[in-house]
Short mmCIF file of C-alpha atoms in Angstrom, two decimals:
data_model
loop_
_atom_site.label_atom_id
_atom_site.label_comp_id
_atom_site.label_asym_id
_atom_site.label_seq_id
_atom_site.Cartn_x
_atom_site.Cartn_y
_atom_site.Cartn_z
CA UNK G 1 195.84 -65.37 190.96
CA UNK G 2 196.77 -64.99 187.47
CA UNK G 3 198.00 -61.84 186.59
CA UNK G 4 199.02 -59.79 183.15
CA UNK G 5 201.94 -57.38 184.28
CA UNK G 6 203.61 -54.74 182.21
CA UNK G 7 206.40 -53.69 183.13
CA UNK G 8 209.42 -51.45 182.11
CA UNK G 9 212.58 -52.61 182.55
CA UNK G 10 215.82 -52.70 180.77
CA UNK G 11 216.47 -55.26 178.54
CA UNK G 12 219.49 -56.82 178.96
CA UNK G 13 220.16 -59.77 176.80
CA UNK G 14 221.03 -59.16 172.76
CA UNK G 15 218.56 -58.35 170.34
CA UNK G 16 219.30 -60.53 166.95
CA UNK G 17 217.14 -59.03 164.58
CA UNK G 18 217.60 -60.92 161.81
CA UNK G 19 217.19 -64.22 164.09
CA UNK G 20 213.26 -64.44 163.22
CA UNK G 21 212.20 -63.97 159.66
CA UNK G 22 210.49 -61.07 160.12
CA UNK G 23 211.11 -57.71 161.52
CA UNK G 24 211.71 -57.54 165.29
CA UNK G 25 210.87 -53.62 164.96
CA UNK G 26 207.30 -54.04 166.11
CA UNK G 27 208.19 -55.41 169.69
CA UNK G 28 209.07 -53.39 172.44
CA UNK G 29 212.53 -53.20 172.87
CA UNK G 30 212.81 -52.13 176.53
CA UNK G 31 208.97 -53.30 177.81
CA UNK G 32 208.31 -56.37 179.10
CA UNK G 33 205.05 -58.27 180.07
CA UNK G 34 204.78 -60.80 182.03
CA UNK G 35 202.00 -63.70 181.23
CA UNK G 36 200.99 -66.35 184.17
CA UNK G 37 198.15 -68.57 182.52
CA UNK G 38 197.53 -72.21 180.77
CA UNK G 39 199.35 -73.54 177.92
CA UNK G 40 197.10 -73.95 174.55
CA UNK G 41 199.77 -75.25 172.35
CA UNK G 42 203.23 -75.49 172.09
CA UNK G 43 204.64 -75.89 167.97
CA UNK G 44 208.30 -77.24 168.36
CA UNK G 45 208.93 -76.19 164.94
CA UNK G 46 211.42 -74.05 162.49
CA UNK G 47 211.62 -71.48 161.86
CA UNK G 48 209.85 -70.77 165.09
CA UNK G 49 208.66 -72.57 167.85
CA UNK G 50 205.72 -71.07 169.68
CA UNK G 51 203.36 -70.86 172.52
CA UNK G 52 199.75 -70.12 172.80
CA UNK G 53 198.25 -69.83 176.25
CA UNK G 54 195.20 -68.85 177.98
CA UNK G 55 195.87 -65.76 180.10
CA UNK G 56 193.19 -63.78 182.03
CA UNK G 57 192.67 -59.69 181.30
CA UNK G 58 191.74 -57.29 184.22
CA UNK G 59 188.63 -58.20 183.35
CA UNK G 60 189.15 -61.90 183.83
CA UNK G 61 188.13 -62.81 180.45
CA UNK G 62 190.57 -65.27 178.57
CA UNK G 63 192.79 -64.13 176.11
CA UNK G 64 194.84 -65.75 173.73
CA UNK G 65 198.44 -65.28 173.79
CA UNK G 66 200.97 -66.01 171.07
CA UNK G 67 204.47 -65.75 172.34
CA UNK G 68 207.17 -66.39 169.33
CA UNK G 69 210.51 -68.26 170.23
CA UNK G 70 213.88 -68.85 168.72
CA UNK G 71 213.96 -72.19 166.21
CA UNK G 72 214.45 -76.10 167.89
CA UNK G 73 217.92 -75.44 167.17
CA UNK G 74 218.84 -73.31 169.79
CA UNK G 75 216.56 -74.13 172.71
CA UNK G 76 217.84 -77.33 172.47
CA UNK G 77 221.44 -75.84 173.30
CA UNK G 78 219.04 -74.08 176.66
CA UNK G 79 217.45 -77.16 177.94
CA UNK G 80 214.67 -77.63 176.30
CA UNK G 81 212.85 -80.57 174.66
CA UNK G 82 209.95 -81.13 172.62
CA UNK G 83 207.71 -81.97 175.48
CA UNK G 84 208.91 -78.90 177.48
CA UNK G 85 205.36 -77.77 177.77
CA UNK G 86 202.08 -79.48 177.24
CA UNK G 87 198.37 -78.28 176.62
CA UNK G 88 197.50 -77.63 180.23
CA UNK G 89 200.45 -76.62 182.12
CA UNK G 90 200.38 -73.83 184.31
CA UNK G 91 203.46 -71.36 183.24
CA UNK G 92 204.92 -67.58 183.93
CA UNK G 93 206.55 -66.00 180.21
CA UNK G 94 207.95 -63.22 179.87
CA UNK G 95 208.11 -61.38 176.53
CA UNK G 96 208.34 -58.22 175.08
CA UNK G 97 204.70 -57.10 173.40
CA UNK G 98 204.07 -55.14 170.52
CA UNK G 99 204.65 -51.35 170.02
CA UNK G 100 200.80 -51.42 168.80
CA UNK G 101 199.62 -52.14 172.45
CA UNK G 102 197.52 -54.95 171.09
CA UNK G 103 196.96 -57.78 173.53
CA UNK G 104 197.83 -61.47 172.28
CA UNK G 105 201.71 -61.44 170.54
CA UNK G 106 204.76 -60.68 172.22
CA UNK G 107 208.80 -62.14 171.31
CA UNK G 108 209.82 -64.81 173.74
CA UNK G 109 211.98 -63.66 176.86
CA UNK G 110 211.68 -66.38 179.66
CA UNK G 111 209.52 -68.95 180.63
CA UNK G 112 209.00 -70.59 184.51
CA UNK G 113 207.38 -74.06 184.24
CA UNK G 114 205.43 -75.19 187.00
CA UNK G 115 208.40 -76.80 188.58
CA UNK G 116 209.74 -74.15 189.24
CA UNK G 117 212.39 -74.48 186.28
CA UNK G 118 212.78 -71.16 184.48
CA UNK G 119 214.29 -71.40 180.63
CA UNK G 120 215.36 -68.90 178.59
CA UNK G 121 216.72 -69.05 174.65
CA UNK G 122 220.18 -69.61 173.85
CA UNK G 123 221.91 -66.44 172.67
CA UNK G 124 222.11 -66.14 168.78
CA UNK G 125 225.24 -67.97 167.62
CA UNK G 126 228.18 -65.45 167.27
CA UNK G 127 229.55 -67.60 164.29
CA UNK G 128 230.37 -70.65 166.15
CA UNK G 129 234.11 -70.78 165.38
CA UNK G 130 235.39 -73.89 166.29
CA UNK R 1 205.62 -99.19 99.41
CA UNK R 2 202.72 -98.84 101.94
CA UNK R 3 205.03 -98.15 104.56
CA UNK R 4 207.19 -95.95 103.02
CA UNK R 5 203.39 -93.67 102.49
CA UNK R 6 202.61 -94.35 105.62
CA UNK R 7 205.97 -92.92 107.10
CA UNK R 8 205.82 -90.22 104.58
CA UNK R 9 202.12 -88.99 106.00
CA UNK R 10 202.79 -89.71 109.58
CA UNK R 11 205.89 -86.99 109.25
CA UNK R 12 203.71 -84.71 107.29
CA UNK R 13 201.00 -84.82 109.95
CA UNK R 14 203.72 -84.44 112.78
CA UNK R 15 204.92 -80.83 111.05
CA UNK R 16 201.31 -80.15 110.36
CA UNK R 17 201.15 -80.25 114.47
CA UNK R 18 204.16 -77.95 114.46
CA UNK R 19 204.63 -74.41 115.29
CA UNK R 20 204.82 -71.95 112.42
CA UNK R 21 208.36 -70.78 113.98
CA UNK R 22 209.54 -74.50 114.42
CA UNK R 23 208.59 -74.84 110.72
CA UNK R 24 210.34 -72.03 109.62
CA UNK R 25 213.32 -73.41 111.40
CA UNK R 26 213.85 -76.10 109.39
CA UNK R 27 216.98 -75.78 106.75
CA UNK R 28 218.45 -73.56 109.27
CA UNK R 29 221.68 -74.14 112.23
CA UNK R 30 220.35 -76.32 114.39
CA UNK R 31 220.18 -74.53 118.02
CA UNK R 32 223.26 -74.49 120.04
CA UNK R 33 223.59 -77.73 122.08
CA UNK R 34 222.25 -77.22 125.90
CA UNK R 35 225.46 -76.73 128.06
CA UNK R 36 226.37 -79.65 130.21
CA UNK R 37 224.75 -79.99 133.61
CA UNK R 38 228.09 -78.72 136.62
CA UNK R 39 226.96 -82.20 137.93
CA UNK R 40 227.56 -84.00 134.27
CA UNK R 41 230.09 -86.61 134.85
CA UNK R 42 232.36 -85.35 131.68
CA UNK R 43 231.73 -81.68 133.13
CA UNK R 44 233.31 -82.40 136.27
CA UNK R 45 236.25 -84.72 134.68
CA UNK R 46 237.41 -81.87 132.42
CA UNK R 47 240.52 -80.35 133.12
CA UNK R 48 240.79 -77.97 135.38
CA UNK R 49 243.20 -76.18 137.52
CA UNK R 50 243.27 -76.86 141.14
CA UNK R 51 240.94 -74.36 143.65
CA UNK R 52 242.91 -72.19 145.48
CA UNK R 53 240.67 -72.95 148.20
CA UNK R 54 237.44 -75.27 149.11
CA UNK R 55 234.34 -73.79 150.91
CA UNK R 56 232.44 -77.17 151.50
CA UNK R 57 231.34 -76.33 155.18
CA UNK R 58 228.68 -74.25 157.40
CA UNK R 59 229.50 -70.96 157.16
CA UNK R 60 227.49 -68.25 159.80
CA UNK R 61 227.95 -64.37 159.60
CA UNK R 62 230.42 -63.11 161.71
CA UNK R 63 228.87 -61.22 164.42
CA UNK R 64 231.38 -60.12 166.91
CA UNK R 65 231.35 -56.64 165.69
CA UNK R 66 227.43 -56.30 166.92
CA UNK R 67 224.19 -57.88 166.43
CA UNK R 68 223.56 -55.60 163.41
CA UNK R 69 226.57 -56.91 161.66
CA UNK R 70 224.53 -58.69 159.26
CA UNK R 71 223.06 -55.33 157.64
CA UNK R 72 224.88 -54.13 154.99
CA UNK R 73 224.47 -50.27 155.90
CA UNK R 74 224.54 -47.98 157.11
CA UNK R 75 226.22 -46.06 155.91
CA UNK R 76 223.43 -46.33 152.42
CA UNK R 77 224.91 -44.76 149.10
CA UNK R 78 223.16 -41.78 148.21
CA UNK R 79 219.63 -43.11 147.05
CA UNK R 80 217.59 -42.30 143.92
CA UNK R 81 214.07 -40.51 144.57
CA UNK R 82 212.01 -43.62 144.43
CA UNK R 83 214.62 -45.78 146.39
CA UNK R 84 214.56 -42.67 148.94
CA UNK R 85 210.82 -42.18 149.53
CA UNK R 86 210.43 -45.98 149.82
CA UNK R 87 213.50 -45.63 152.90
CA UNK R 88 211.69 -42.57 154.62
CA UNK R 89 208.37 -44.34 154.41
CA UNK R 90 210.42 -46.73 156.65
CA UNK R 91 212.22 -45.00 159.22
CA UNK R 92 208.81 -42.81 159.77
CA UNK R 93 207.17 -45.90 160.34
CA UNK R 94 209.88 -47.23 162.33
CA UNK R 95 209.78 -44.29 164.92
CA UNK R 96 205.62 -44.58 165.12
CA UNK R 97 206.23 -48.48 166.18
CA UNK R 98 205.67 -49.71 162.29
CA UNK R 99 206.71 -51.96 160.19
CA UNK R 100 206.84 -51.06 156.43
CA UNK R 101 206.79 -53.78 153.65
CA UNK R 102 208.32 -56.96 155.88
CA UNK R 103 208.20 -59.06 152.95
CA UNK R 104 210.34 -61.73 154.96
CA UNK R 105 208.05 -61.32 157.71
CA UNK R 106 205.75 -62.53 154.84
CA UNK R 107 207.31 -65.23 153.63
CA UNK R 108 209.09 -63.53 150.57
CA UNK R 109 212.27 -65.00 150.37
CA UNK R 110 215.18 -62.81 151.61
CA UNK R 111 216.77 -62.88 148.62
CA UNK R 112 220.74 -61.54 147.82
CA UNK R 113 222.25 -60.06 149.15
CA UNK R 114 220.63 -60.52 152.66
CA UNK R 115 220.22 -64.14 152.46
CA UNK R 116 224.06 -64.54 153.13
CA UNK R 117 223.74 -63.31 156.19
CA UNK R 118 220.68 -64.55 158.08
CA UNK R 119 221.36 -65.44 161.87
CA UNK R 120 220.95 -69.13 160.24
CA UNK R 121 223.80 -71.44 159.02
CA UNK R 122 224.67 -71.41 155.06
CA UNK R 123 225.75 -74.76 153.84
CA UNK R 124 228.15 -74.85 151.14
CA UNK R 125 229.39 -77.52 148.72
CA UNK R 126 232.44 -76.73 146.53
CA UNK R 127 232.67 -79.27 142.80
CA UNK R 128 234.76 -78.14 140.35
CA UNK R 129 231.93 -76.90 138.10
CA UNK R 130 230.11 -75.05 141.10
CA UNK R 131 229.25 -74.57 144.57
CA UNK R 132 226.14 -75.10 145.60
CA UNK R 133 224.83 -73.11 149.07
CA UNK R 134 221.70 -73.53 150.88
CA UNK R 135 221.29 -71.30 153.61
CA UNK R 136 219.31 -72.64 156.63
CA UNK R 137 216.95 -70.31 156.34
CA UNK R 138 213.85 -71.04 154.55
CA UNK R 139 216.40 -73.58 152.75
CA UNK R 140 216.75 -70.96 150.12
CA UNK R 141 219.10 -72.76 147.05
CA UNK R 142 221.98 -70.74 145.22
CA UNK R 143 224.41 -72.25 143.17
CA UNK R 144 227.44 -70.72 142.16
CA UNK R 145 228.57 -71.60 138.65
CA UNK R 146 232.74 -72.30 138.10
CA UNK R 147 232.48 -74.10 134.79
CA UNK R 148 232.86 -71.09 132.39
CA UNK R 149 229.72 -70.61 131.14
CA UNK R 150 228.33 -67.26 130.79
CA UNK R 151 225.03 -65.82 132.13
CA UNK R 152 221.85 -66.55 130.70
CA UNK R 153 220.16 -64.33 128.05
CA UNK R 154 217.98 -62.11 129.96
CA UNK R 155 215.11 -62.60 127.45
CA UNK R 156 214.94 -66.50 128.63
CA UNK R 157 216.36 -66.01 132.27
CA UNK R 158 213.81 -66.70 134.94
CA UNK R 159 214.91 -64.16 136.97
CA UNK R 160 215.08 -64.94 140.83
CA UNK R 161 215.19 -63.60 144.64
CA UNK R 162 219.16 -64.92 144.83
CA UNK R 163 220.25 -64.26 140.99
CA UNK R 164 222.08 -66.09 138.63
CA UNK R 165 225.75 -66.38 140.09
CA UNK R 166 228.74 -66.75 137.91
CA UNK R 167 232.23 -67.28 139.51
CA UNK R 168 235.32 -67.47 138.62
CA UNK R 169 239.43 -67.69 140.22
CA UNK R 170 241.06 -64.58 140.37
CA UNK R 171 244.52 -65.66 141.57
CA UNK R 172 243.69 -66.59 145.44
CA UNK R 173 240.26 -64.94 145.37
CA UNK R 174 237.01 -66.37 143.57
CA UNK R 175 234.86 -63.46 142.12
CA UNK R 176 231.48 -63.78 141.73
CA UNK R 177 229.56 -62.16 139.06
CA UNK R 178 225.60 -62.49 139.67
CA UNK R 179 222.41 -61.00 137.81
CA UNK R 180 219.05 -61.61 136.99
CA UNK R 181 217.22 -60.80 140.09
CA UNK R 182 213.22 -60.96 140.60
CA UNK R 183 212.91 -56.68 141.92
CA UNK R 184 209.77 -57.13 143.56
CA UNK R 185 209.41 -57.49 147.43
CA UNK R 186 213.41 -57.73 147.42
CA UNK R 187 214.62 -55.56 149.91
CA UNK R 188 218.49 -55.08 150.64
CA UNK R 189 217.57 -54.15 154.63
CA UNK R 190 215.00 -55.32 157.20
CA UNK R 191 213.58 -52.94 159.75
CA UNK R 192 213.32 -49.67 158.91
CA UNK R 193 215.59 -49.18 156.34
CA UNK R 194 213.61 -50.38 152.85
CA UNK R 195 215.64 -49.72 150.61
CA UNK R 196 214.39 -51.83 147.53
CA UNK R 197 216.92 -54.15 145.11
CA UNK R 198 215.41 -53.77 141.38
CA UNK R 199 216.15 -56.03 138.01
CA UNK R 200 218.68 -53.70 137.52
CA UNK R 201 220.50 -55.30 140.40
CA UNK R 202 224.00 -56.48 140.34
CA UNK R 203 226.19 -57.96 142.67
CA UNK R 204 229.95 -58.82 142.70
CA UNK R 205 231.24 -60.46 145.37
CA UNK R 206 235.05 -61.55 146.14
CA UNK R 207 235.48 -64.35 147.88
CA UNK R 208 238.61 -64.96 149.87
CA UNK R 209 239.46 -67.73 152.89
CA UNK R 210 241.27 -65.69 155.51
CA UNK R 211 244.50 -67.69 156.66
CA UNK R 212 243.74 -70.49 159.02
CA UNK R 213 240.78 -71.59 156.66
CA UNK R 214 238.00 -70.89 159.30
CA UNK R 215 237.20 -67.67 158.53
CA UNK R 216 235.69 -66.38 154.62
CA UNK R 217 236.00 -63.00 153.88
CA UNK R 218 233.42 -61.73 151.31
CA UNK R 219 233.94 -58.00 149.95
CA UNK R 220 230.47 -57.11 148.77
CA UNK R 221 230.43 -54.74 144.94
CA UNK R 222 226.29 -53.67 144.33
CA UNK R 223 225.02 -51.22 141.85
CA UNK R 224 221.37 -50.85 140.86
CA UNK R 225 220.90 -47.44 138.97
CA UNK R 226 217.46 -47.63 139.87
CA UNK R 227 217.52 -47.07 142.82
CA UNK R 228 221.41 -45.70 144.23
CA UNK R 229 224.08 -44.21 142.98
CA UNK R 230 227.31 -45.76 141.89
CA UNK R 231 228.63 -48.69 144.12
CA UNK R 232 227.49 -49.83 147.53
CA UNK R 233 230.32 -52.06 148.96
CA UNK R 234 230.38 -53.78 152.22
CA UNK R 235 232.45 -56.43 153.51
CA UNK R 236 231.40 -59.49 155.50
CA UNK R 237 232.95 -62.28 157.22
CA UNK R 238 231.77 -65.61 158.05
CA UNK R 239 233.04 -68.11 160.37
CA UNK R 240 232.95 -72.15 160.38
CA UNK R 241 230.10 -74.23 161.92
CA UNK R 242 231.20 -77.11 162.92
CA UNK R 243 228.87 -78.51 165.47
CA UNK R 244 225.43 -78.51 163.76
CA UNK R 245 223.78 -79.31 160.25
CA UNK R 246 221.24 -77.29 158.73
CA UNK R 247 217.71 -78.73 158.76
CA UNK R 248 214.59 -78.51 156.79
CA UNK R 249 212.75 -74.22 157.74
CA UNK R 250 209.84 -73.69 155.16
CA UNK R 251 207.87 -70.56 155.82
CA UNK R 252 204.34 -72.97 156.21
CA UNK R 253 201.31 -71.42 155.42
CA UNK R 254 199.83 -71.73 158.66
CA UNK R 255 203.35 -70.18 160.20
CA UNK R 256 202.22 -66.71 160.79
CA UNK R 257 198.52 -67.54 161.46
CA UNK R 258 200.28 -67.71 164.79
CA UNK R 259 202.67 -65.59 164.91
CA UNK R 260 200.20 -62.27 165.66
CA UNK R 261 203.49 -60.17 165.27
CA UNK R 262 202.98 -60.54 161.41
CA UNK R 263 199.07 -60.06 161.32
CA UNK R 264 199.14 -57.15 163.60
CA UNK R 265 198.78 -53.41 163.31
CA UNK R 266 202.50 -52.52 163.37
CA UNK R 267 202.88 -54.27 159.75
CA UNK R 268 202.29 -51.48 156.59
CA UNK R 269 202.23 -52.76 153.31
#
């Protein structure tokens, strides 16, 4: 059963707000949702990479999801690969959604692949001093 | 003979196509010569004395003091009226779960001073005669002119989102004297605080590399009487990248068609 699950929990890991080019102020800093459904699309691209994917409302109509992630760059450095996810794959993301309430956009958290495999983003560089 | 007419009336014809103010030129100075290019061959052999330091590198913002490190307030120097109604429009958004003017989120460019400090590599190359940077984000070009020349006449300047920079050694420190800024949808913060950077915009930087050579310090000098008071002066450190190179980032037109963040209701422009 697919489900759409809101939940309120503490965030834990560092918000970097100038690591997307716009604002992170509309995203919940401290909600989460949680989105089981099928992958649309998956844009391996800078300055974001995103996914869309299909997941059902309460009323089991399909909505499309946009969940923004980190650039190539760093999810490279947290396993993953161009091909992580394909148009069809069955996957659980967690994000934080808008402030709005509007269904369809959250900021990337986690994703568990089918496998079983569950990837997050790398932590924004701290300055990489070498 | 026939040649010499036919010279004579092709150079008459060629002023006739002239510009009354060309015209009136003639008889006069000629125009000062263009300067030479900081990547001219003879620019770059002349004489110079030795940098007290080279910044060719990746350079990140140093953000082991917090993730908000990068801003450069608060604390904010007191703000004019307009400068101050534009920053309350903000923070009221901000607390109803809006997002005022995100002209980044727009694809604006970022601009000076922010660009510096993007969570996003900034590649530098040090000449003689400049150094160029490109920050990783949204590749955004600044160059950094050593040669002596002196800024542009603001009556031809294009002006732009990063300025025109002018540097030059101050013993161990390289100042950096930059103008000419574009003062629409330039912000100098992101999220809440919009605090707008005008024409009147000027920033003077002092660049120094902290012992060790891995670390630049850059103590940050801004005035714009438009919109604060006297000077706003941060400080900034950066540390070496070592272990990646920056890469093409372009702001695509089709970028935020999905990203619903920057279509949604929470944006206020």
């Amino acid at each position: 059963m697919k489900k759409l699950i809101i939940a309120s929990t503490l965030m834990l890991s560092v918000v970097a707000p100038a690591f997307a080019h716009h604002s992170p102020a509309a995203f919940e800093a401290q909600k989460t949702v949680t989105l089981t459904g099928v992958i649309k699309e998956f844009r391996w691209q800078n300055p974001h990479t995103w996914i869309e994917l299909y997941v059902p409302n309460e009323k089991g109509e399909e909505v499309l999801w946009a969940v923004e992630l980190t650039s190539p760059t760093y999810l490279v450095r947290a396993g993953w690969k161009s091909n992580t996810l394909k148009p069809g794959d069955k996957v659980t993301v967690v994000g934080r959604p808008l402030k709005s309430g509007e269904p369809g956009s959250a900021i990337f958290t986690s994703v568990t692949l089918a496998d079983g495999r569950t990837l997050v983003e790398r932590p924004a560089r701290q300055g990489g001093a070498k | 003979m026939f040649r010499r007419v036919a010279v004579a009336g092709a150079v008459a014809a060629v002023i006739a196509g002239m510009p009354a103010s060309l015209v009136a030129q003639r008889g006069q100075a000629p125009p000062p010569a263009e300067p030479l290019s900081a990547l001219a061959p003879e620019n770059l052999a002349k004489p110079r004395p030795k940098a007290p330091f080279d910044l060719t590198g990746n350079w990140f913002v140093d953000t082991s003091a917090g993730p908000d490190a990068w801003r450069f307030g608060p604390p904010y120097p007191k703000l004019t009226a307009k400068a101050q109604k534009e920053f309350d429009t903000g923070m009221k958004l901000l607390k109803e779960g809006k997002v005022y003017k995100d002209d980044i989120g727009q694809c604006w460019p970022a601009g000076l001073p922010l660009i510096m400090t993007r969570y996003w590599p900034m590649a530098m190359i040090q000449l003689p005669t400049a150094i160029y940077m490109v920050s990783e984000f949204m590749n955004s070009f600044r160059t950094v002119f050593l040669d002596g020349r002196q800024h542009t006449d603001p009556d031809i300047v294009v002006r732009t989102f990063n300025g025109e920079s002018i540097g030059r050694w101050d013993g161990d420190t390289l100042v950096v004297d930059t103008r000419h800024f574009r003062g629409d949808h330039h912000w100098m913060d992101q999220g809440g605080a919009s605090i707008p950077a005008g024409e009147q915009l000027r920033i003077v930087e002092r660049f120094r590399l902290l012992p060790g050579g891995k670390q630049l310090q850059i103590e940050y000098t801004m005035t714009d009487p438009e919109h604060w008071e006297g000077e706003w002066k941060s400080t900034k450190r950066f540390n070496r990248v070592n272990d990646s190179d920056i890469k093409e980032v372009v702001c695509l037109p089709d970028l935020n068609d999905h990203l619903k963040s920057t279509r949604s209701k929470t944006q206020v422009q």
